[in-house]
């Protein structure tokens, strides 16, 4: 258990077989840095193998694999496989917007245990939540691959059920991934749903409460600014989640994931550079960003595409009460949005010292 900060914190450190289990990120980071240059025995090898197998919970990778499988089926003319699937898909098309089809068996695969232990990933609670309400967790920062959100809310190897025993969490992602064959089934098994109004409304309409919609609000734009030691959040124009919260009376909860931006480095792409301009143009065309990232290799630590072994601490902040307003005005949306920004900044300021962030660092809202 870890305690500290302005409120009560709870969070069980899962044994990774590598770290001492201390929660101070500054000392943890030093320990992981030291061990990363030693041999890779036992549990560390399993963790590394699972990261190599899964690379990361990238939706792009899942789509690539699923599309590749379908291309092979079509090229080989396995019509007896893809025609029945497309027929079934036609009748099942709306399932992702109606709560999906999560699989506890799939979420409990041992590969996800080694994935969460690789960094490792931790979830920390600062306040109790009332299970009679539904909630929207705003996840920050997006990072390159929202690894912390995936590990904490999409697998059964975080301590989410211990900290929030009466809740079910759904991670909402870019809707386009659910239009690709097979990938929609893969994502729904995790409890991942589209980041659409219909999908979130379905989750947040549960009359008895106990549902949580988790969404990385910065999205594709923020991924391009996911540099180590940088805390830029694209949030000023993100107000749709506030309107949905008001419409359904869902409480808002900021979540800041310390360490999320430390997993990869990116080729320099400051605003105004030719690379950033190209990335922005491609994002407008394809609807998702393409950060040019790099990190470590398999057996060396200088260059590769595997994420660095950096601990991720996802701190869940205090809930912001929201009164249900079926037809919120722009003034009500703006007021609640400002309240959310203030609570998010407070969360960062209260906990940054415990996770190795210098006192002079602050959040930058764009």
PDB file of N, CA, C and O in Angstrom, residues 222-276:
ATOM      1  N   UNK A 222      -1.995  14.660 -29.360  1.00  0.00           N
ATOM      2  CA  UNK A 222      -1.125  14.614 -28.188  1.00  0.00           C
ATOM      3  C   UNK A 222      -0.009  13.595 -28.338  1.00  0.00           C
ATOM      4  O   UNK A 222       1.076  13.759 -27.777  1.00  0.00           O
ATOM      5  N   UNK A 223      -0.267  12.518 -29.093  1.00  0.00           N
ATOM      6  CA  UNK A 223       0.759  11.496 -29.303  1.00  0.00           C
ATOM      7  C   UNK A 223       1.993  12.079 -29.971  1.00  0.00           C
ATOM      8  O   UNK A 223       3.119  11.621 -29.736  1.00  0.00           O
ATOM      9  N   UNK A 224       1.817  13.095 -30.799  1.00  0.00           N
ATOM     10  CA  UNK A 224       2.956  13.716 -31.489  1.00  0.00           C
ATOM     11  C   UNK A 224       3.805  14.556 -30.535  1.00  0.00           C
ATOM     12  O   UNK A 224       4.935  14.922 -30.869  1.00  0.00           O
ATOM     13  N   UNK A 225       3.276  14.869 -29.367  1.00  0.00           N
ATOM     14  CA  UNK A 225       4.032  15.628 -28.365  1.00  0.00           C
ATOM     15  C   UNK A 225       4.451  14.762 -27.192  1.00  0.00           C
ATOM     16  O   UNK A 225       4.813  15.270 -26.139  1.00  0.00           O
ATOM     17  N   UNK A 226       4.397  13.449 -27.357  1.00  0.00           N
ATOM     18  CA  UNK A 226       4.736  12.520 -26.274  1.00  0.00           C
ATOM     19  C   UNK A 226       6.247  12.324 -26.202  1.00  0.00           C
ATOM     20  O   UNK A 226       6.774  11.275 -26.576  1.00  0.00           O
ATOM     21  N   UNK A 227       6.953  13.340 -25.718  1.00  0.00           N
ATOM     22  CA  UNK A 227       8.399  13.279 -25.544  1.00  0.00           C
ATOM     23  C   UNK A 227       8.723  13.130 -24.060  1.00  0.00           C
ATOM     24  O   UNK A 227       8.005  13.675 -23.208  1.00  0.00           O
ATOM     25  N   UNK A 228       9.776  12.393 -23.714  1.00  0.00           N
ATOM     26  CA  UNK A 228      10.164  12.271 -22.303  1.00  0.00           C
ATOM     27  C   UNK A 228      10.373  13.636 -21.658  1.00  0.00           C
ATOM     28  O   UNK A 228      10.981  14.535 -22.250  1.00  0.00           O
ATOM     29  N   UNK A 229       9.857  13.790 -20.461  1.00  0.00           N
ATOM     30  CA  UNK A 229      10.027  15.037 -19.729  1.00  0.00           C
ATOM     31  C   UNK A 229       9.148  16.168 -20.210  1.00  0.00           C
ATOM     32  O   UNK A 229       9.308  17.310 -19.760  1.00  0.00           O
ATOM     33  N   UNK A 230       8.203  15.874 -21.082  1.00  0.00           N
ATOM     34  CA  UNK A 230       7.322  16.907 -21.611  1.00  0.00           C
ATOM     35  C   UNK A 230       5.899  16.639 -21.141  1.00  0.00           C
ATOM     36  O   UNK A 230       5.446  15.496 -21.143  1.00  0.00           O
ATOM     37  N   UNK A 231       5.186  17.691 -20.765  1.00  0.00           N
ATOM     38  CA  UNK A 231       3.857  17.527 -20.181  1.00  0.00           C
ATOM     39  C   UNK A 231       2.856  18.461 -20.865  1.00  0.00           C
ATOM     40  O   UNK A 231       2.229  19.301 -20.233  1.00  0.00           O
ATOM     41  N   UNK A 232       2.747  18.298 -22.177  1.00  0.00           N
ATOM     42  CA  UNK A 232       1.815  19.080 -22.986  1.00  0.00           C
ATOM     43  C   UNK A 232       0.563  18.261 -23.251  1.00  0.00           C
ATOM     44  O   UNK A 232       0.649  17.150 -23.777  1.00  0.00           O
ATOM     45  N   UNK A 233      -0.578  18.800 -22.879  1.00  0.00           N
ATOM     46  CA  UNK A 233      -1.857  18.101 -23.033  1.00  0.00           C
ATOM     47  C   UNK A 233      -2.768  18.878 -23.979  1.00  0.00           C
ATOM     48  O   UNK A 233      -2.976  20.079 -23.802  1.00  0.00           O
ATOM     49  N   UNK A 234      -3.306  18.187 -24.979  1.00  0.00           N
ATOM     50  CA  UNK A 234      -4.256  18.795 -25.911  1.00  0.00           C
ATOM     51  C   UNK A 234      -5.659  18.606 -25.340  1.00  0.00           C
ATOM     52  O   UNK A 234      -6.308  17.591 -25.555  1.00  0.00           O
ATOM     53  N   UNK A 235      -6.117  19.598 -24.615  1.00  0.00           N
ATOM     54  CA  UNK A 235      -7.345  19.475 -23.841  1.00  0.00           C
ATOM     55  C   UNK A 235      -8.262  20.680 -23.964  1.00  0.00           C
ATOM     56  O   UNK A 235      -9.461  20.579 -23.720  1.00  0.00           O
ATOM     57  N   UNK A 236      -7.745  21.833 -24.382  1.00  0.00           N
ATOM     58  CA  UNK A 236      -8.538  23.065 -24.368  1.00  0.00           C
ATOM     59  C   UNK A 236      -9.747  22.997 -25.297  1.00  0.00           C
ATOM     60  O   UNK A 236     -10.791  23.583 -25.009  1.00  0.00           O
ATOM     61  N   UNK A 237      -9.609  22.296 -26.420  1.00  0.00           N
ATOM     62  CA  UNK A 237     -10.721  22.188 -27.370  1.00  0.00           C
ATOM     63  C   UNK A 237     -11.485  20.874 -27.227  1.00  0.00           C
ATOM     64  O   UNK A 237     -12.410  20.610 -27.987  1.00  0.00           O
ATOM     65  N   UNK A 238     -11.103  20.055 -26.252  1.00  0.00           N
ATOM     66  CA  UNK A 238     -11.775  18.779 -26.038  1.00  0.00           C
ATOM     67  C   UNK A 238     -12.901  18.981 -25.013  1.00  0.00           C
ATOM     68  O   UNK A 238     -12.676  18.930 -23.807  1.00  0.00           O
ATOM     69  N   UNK A 239     -14.099  19.220 -25.512  1.00  0.00           N
ATOM     70  CA  UNK A 239     -15.220  19.496 -24.618  1.00  0.00           C
ATOM     71  C   UNK A 239     -16.399  18.541 -24.825  1.00  0.00           C
ATOM     72  O   UNK A 239     -17.385  18.610 -24.095  1.00  0.00           O
ATOM     73  N   UNK A 240     -16.278  17.655 -25.802  1.00  0.00           N
ATOM     74  CA  UNK A 240     -17.358  16.706 -26.045  1.00  0.00           C
ATOM     75  C   UNK A 240     -17.617  15.808 -24.858  1.00  0.00           C
ATOM     76  O   UNK A 240     -18.778  15.477 -24.552  1.00  0.00           O
ATOM     77  N   UNK A 241     -16.543  15.401 -24.162  1.00  0.00           N
ATOM     78  CA  UNK A 241     -16.711  14.516 -23.012  1.00  0.00           C
ATOM     79  C   UNK A 241     -17.449  15.219 -21.881  1.00  0.00           C
ATOM     80  O   UNK A 241     -18.176  14.589 -21.105  1.00  0.00           O
ATOM     81  N   UNK A 242     -17.284  16.534 -21.790  1.00  0.00           N
ATOM     82  CA  UNK A 242     -17.984  17.311 -20.765  1.00  0.00           C
ATOM     83  C   UNK A 242     -19.481  17.339 -21.061  1.00  0.00           C
ATOM     84  O   UNK A 242     -20.316  17.182 -20.158  1.00  0.00           O
ATOM     85  N   UNK A 243     -19.838  17.523 -22.313  1.00  0.00           N
ATOM     86  CA  UNK A 243     -21.254  17.530 -22.699  1.00  0.00           C
ATOM     87  C   UNK A 243     -21.905  16.180 -22.421  1.00  0.00           C
ATOM     88  O   UNK A 243     -23.036  16.108 -21.913  1.00  0.00           O
ATOM     89  N   UNK A 244     -21.179  15.097 -22.735  1.00  0.00           N
ATOM     90  CA  UNK A 244     -21.717  13.760 -22.461  1.00  0.00           C
ATOM     91  C   UNK A 244     -21.881  13.548 -20.959  1.00  0.00           C
ATOM     92  O   UNK A 244     -22.874  12.975 -20.500  1.00  0.00           O
ATOM     93  N   UNK A 245     -20.902  14.029 -20.170  1.00  0.00           N
ATOM     94  CA  UNK A 245     -20.990  13.896 -18.716  1.00  0.00           C
ATOM     95  C   UNK A 245     -22.217  14.625 -18.174  1.00  0.00           C
ATOM     96  O   UNK A 245     -22.952  14.098 -17.321  1.00  0.00           O
ATOM     97  N   UNK A 246     -22.463  15.829 -18.657  1.00  0.00           N
ATOM     98  CA  UNK A 246     -23.632  16.588 -18.218  1.00  0.00           C
ATOM     99  C   UNK A 246     -24.931  15.912 -18.649  1.00  0.00           C
ATOM    100  O   UNK A 246     -25.894  15.832 -17.887  1.00  0.00           O
ATOM    101  N   UNK A 247     -24.961  15.424 -19.870  1.00  0.00           N
ATOM    102  CA  UNK A 247     -26.170  14.795 -20.397  1.00  0.00           C
ATOM    103  C   UNK A 247     -26.586  13.592 -19.562  1.00  0.00           C
ATOM    104  O   UNK A 247     -27.783  13.367 -19.328  1.00  0.00           O
ATOM    105  N   UNK A 248     -25.600  12.821 -19.082  1.00  0.00           N
ATOM    106  CA  UNK A 248     -25.910  11.586 -18.350  1.00  0.00           C
ATOM    107  C   UNK A 248     -25.683  11.706 -16.844  1.00  0.00           C
ATOM    108  O   UNK A 248     -25.924  10.736 -16.114  1.00  0.00           O
ATOM    109  N   UNK A 249     -25.192  12.865 -16.398  1.00  0.00           N
ATOM    110  CA  UNK A 249     -24.919  13.006 -14.975  1.00  0.00           C
ATOM    111  C   UNK A 249     -23.762  12.145 -14.517  1.00  0.00           C
ATOM    112  O   UNK A 249     -23.700  11.734 -13.346  1.00  0.00           O
ATOM    113  N   UNK A 250     -22.813  11.868 -15.426  1.00  0.00           N
ATOM    114  CA  UNK A 250     -21.640  11.053 -15.088  1.00  0.00           C
ATOM    115  C   UNK A 250     -20.576  11.925 -14.433  1.00  0.00           C
ATOM    116  O   UNK A 250     -20.249  13.008 -14.953  1.00  0.00           O
ATOM    117  N   UNK A 251     -20.042  11.482 -13.315  1.00  0.00           N
ATOM    118  CA  UNK A 251     -19.009  12.237 -12.622  1.00  0.00           C
ATOM    119  C   UNK A 251     -17.704  12.176 -13.432  1.00  0.00           C
ATOM    120  O   UNK A 251     -17.395  11.156 -14.051  1.00  0.00           O
ATOM    121  N   UNK A 252     -16.954  13.263 -13.399  1.00  0.00           N
ATOM    122  CA  UNK A 252     -15.673  13.330 -14.105  1.00  0.00           C
ATOM    123  C   UNK A 252     -14.524  13.061 -13.136  1.00  0.00           C
ATOM    124  O   UNK A 252     -14.529  13.549 -11.999  1.00  0.00           O
ATOM    125  N   UNK A 253     -13.547  12.293 -13.599  1.00  0.00           N
ATOM    126  CA  UNK A 253     -12.382  11.966 -12.770  1.00  0.00           C
ATOM    127  C   UNK A 253     -11.114  12.107 -13.623  1.00  0.00           C
ATOM    128  O   UNK A 253     -10.950  11.372 -14.607  1.00  0.00           O
ATOM    129  N   UNK A 254     -10.209  13.028 -13.277  1.00  0.00           N
ATOM    130  CA  UNK A 254      -8.944  13.108 -14.010  1.00  0.00           C
ATOM    131  C   UNK A 254      -7.994  11.992 -13.574  1.00  0.00           C
ATOM    132  O   UNK A 254      -7.934  11.629 -12.396  1.00  0.00           O
ATOM    133  N   UNK A 255      -7.276  11.441 -14.525  1.00  0.00           N
ATOM    134  CA  UNK A 255      -6.272  10.406 -14.248  1.00  0.00           C
ATOM    135  C   UNK A 255      -4.968  10.845 -14.916  1.00  0.00           C
ATOM    136  O   UNK A 255      -4.944  11.085 -16.128  1.00  0.00           O
ATOM    137  N   UNK A 256      -3.916  10.970 -14.126  1.00  0.00           N
ATOM    138  CA  UNK A 256      -2.615  11.303 -14.721  1.00  0.00           C
ATOM    139  C   UNK A 256      -1.674  10.126 -14.553  1.00  0.00           C
ATOM    140  O   UNK A 256      -1.481   9.609 -13.456  1.00  0.00           O
ATOM    141  N   UNK A 257      -1.082   9.711 -15.680  1.00  0.00           N
ATOM    142  CA  UNK A 257      -0.227   8.529 -15.701  1.00  0.00           C
ATOM    143  C   UNK A 257       1.234   8.970 -15.762  1.00  0.00           C
ATOM    144  O   UNK A 257       1.767   9.270 -16.828  1.00  0.00           O
ATOM    145  N   UNK A 258       1.879   9.019 -14.613  1.00  0.00           N
ATOM    146  CA  UNK A 258       3.280   9.408 -14.536  1.00  0.00           C
ATOM    147  C   UNK A 258       4.148   8.304 -15.131  1.00  0.00           C
ATOM    148  O   UNK A 258       4.064   7.152 -14.729  1.00  0.00           O
ATOM    149  N   UNK A 259       4.972   8.669 -16.106  1.00  0.00           N
ATOM    150  CA  UNK A 259       5.839   7.706 -16.776  1.00  0.00           C
ATOM    151  C   UNK A 259       5.377   7.336 -18.168  1.00  0.00           C
ATOM    152  O   UNK A 259       6.130   6.726 -18.925  1.00  0.00           O
ATOM    153  N   UNK A 260       4.151   7.689 -18.530  1.00  0.00           N
ATOM    154  CA  UNK A 260       3.609   7.319 -19.848  1.00  0.00           C
ATOM    155  C   UNK A 260       4.455   7.886 -20.983  1.00  0.00           C
ATOM    156  O   UNK A 260       4.695   7.210 -21.995  1.00  0.00           O
ATOM    157  N   UNK A 261       4.923   9.109 -20.842  1.00  0.00           N
ATOM    158  CA  UNK A 261       5.703   9.737 -21.909  1.00  0.00           C
ATOM    159  C   UNK A 261       7.170   9.320 -21.905  1.00  0.00           C
ATOM    160  O   UNK A 261       7.933   9.755 -22.776  1.00  0.00           O
ATOM    161  N   UNK A 262       7.557   8.493 -20.935  1.00  0.00           N
ATOM    162  CA  UNK A 262       8.969   8.102 -20.823  1.00  0.00           C
ATOM    163  C   UNK A 262       9.280   6.798 -21.553  1.00  0.00           C
ATOM    164  O   UNK A 262      10.437   6.376 -21.597  1.00  0.00           O
ATOM    165  N   UNK A 263       8.283   6.155 -22.128  1.00  0.00           N
ATOM    166  CA  UNK A 263       8.489   4.834 -22.711  1.00  0.00           C
ATOM    167  C   UNK A 263       9.207   4.875 -24.049  1.00  0.00           C
ATOM    168  O   UNK A 263       9.858   3.910 -24.435  1.00  0.00           O
ATOM    169  N   UNK A 264       9.064   5.960 -24.788  1.00  0.00           N
ATOM    170  CA  UNK A 264       9.673   6.092 -26.114  1.00  0.00           C
ATOM    171  C   UNK A 264      10.260   7.490 -26.286  1.00  0.00           C
ATOM    172  O   UNK A 264       9.848   8.434 -25.605  1.00  0.00           O
ATOM    173  N   UNK A 265      11.192   7.591 -27.193  1.00  0.00           N
ATOM    174  CA  UNK A 265      11.668   8.877 -27.673  1.00  0.00           C
ATOM    175  C   UNK A 265      11.156   9.071 -29.094  1.00  0.00           C
ATOM    176  O   UNK A 265      10.879   8.103 -29.791  1.00  0.00           O
ATOM    177  N   UNK A 266      11.039  10.317 -29.493  1.00  0.00           N
ATOM    178  CA  UNK A 266      10.597  10.618 -30.849  1.00  0.00           C
ATOM    179  C   UNK A 266      11.631  11.461 -31.561  1.00  0.00           C
ATOM    180  O   UNK A 266      12.381  12.225 -30.936  1.00  0.00           O
ATOM    181  N   UNK A 267      11.680  11.300 -32.870  1.00  0.00           N
ATOM    182  CA  UNK A 267      12.502  12.198 -33.672  1.00  0.00           C
ATOM    183  C   UNK A 267      11.953  13.603 -33.503  1.00  0.00           C
ATOM    184  O   UNK A 267      10.735  13.805 -33.491  1.00  0.00           O
ATOM    185  N   UNK A 268      12.841  14.585 -33.341  1.00  0.00           N
ATOM    186  CA  UNK A 268      12.424  15.954 -33.085  1.00  0.00           C
ATOM    187  C   UNK A 268      11.399  16.455 -34.090  1.00  0.00           C
ATOM    188  O   UNK A 268      11.654  16.439 -35.297  1.00  0.00           O
ATOM    189  N   UNK A 269      10.259  16.906 -33.583  1.00  0.00           N
ATOM    190  CA  UNK A 269       9.176  17.390 -34.448  1.00  0.00           C
ATOM    191  C   UNK A 269       8.492  18.607 -33.844  1.00  0.00           C
ATOM    192  O   UNK A 269       7.283  18.604 -33.627  1.00  0.00           O
ATOM    193  N   UNK A 270       9.241  19.669 -33.528  1.00  0.00           N
ATOM    194  CA  UNK A 270       8.611  20.844 -32.925  1.00  0.00           C
ATOM    195  C   UNK A 270       7.588  21.484 -33.854  1.00  0.00           C
ATOM    196  O   UNK A 270       7.627  21.281 -35.067  1.00  0.00           O
ATOM    197  N   UNK A 271       6.667  22.236 -33.270  1.00  0.00           N
ATOM    198  CA  UNK A 271       5.660  22.930 -34.051  1.00  0.00           C
ATOM    199  C   UNK A 271       6.338  23.819 -35.084  1.00  0.00           C
ATOM    200  O   UNK A 271       7.269  24.560 -34.775  1.00  0.00           O
ATOM    201  N   UNK A 272       5.879  23.741 -36.328  1.00  0.00           N
ATOM    202  CA  UNK A 272       6.440  24.555 -37.393  1.00  0.00           C
ATOM    203  C   UNK A 272       7.505  23.858 -38.207  1.00  0.00           C
ATOM    204  O   UNK A 272       7.871  24.330 -39.280  1.00  0.00           O
ATOM    205  N   UNK A 273       8.009  22.706 -37.702  1.00  0.00           N
ATOM    206  CA  UNK A 273       9.028  21.971 -38.454  1.00  0.00           C
ATOM    207  C   UNK A 273       8.379  21.253 -39.629  1.00  0.00           C
ATOM    208  O   UNK A 273       7.173  20.998 -39.640  1.00  0.00           O
ATOM    209  N   UNK A 274       9.200  20.887 -40.627  1.00  0.00           N
ATOM    210  CA  UNK A 274       8.657  20.204 -41.807  1.00  0.00           C
ATOM    211  C   UNK A 274       8.068  18.854 -41.439  1.00  0.00           C
ATOM    212  O   UNK A 274       7.050  18.426 -41.992  1.00  0.00           O
ATOM    213  N   UNK A 275       8.718  18.162 -40.445  1.00  0.00           N
ATOM    214  CA  UNK A 275       8.217  16.852 -40.043  1.00  0.00           C
ATOM    215  C   UNK A 275       6.859  16.980 -39.362  1.00  0.00           C
ATOM    216  O   UNK A 275       5.931  16.210 -39.653  1.00  0.00           O
ATOM    217  N   UNK A 276       6.717  17.956 -38.473  1.00  0.00           N
ATOM    218  CA  UNK A 276       5.439  18.126 -37.776  1.00  0.00           C
ATOM    219  C   UNK A 276       4.341  18.520 -38.764  1.00  0.00           C
ATOM    220  O   UNK A 276       3.196  18.052 -38.661  1.00  0.00           O
TER     221      UNK A 276
END
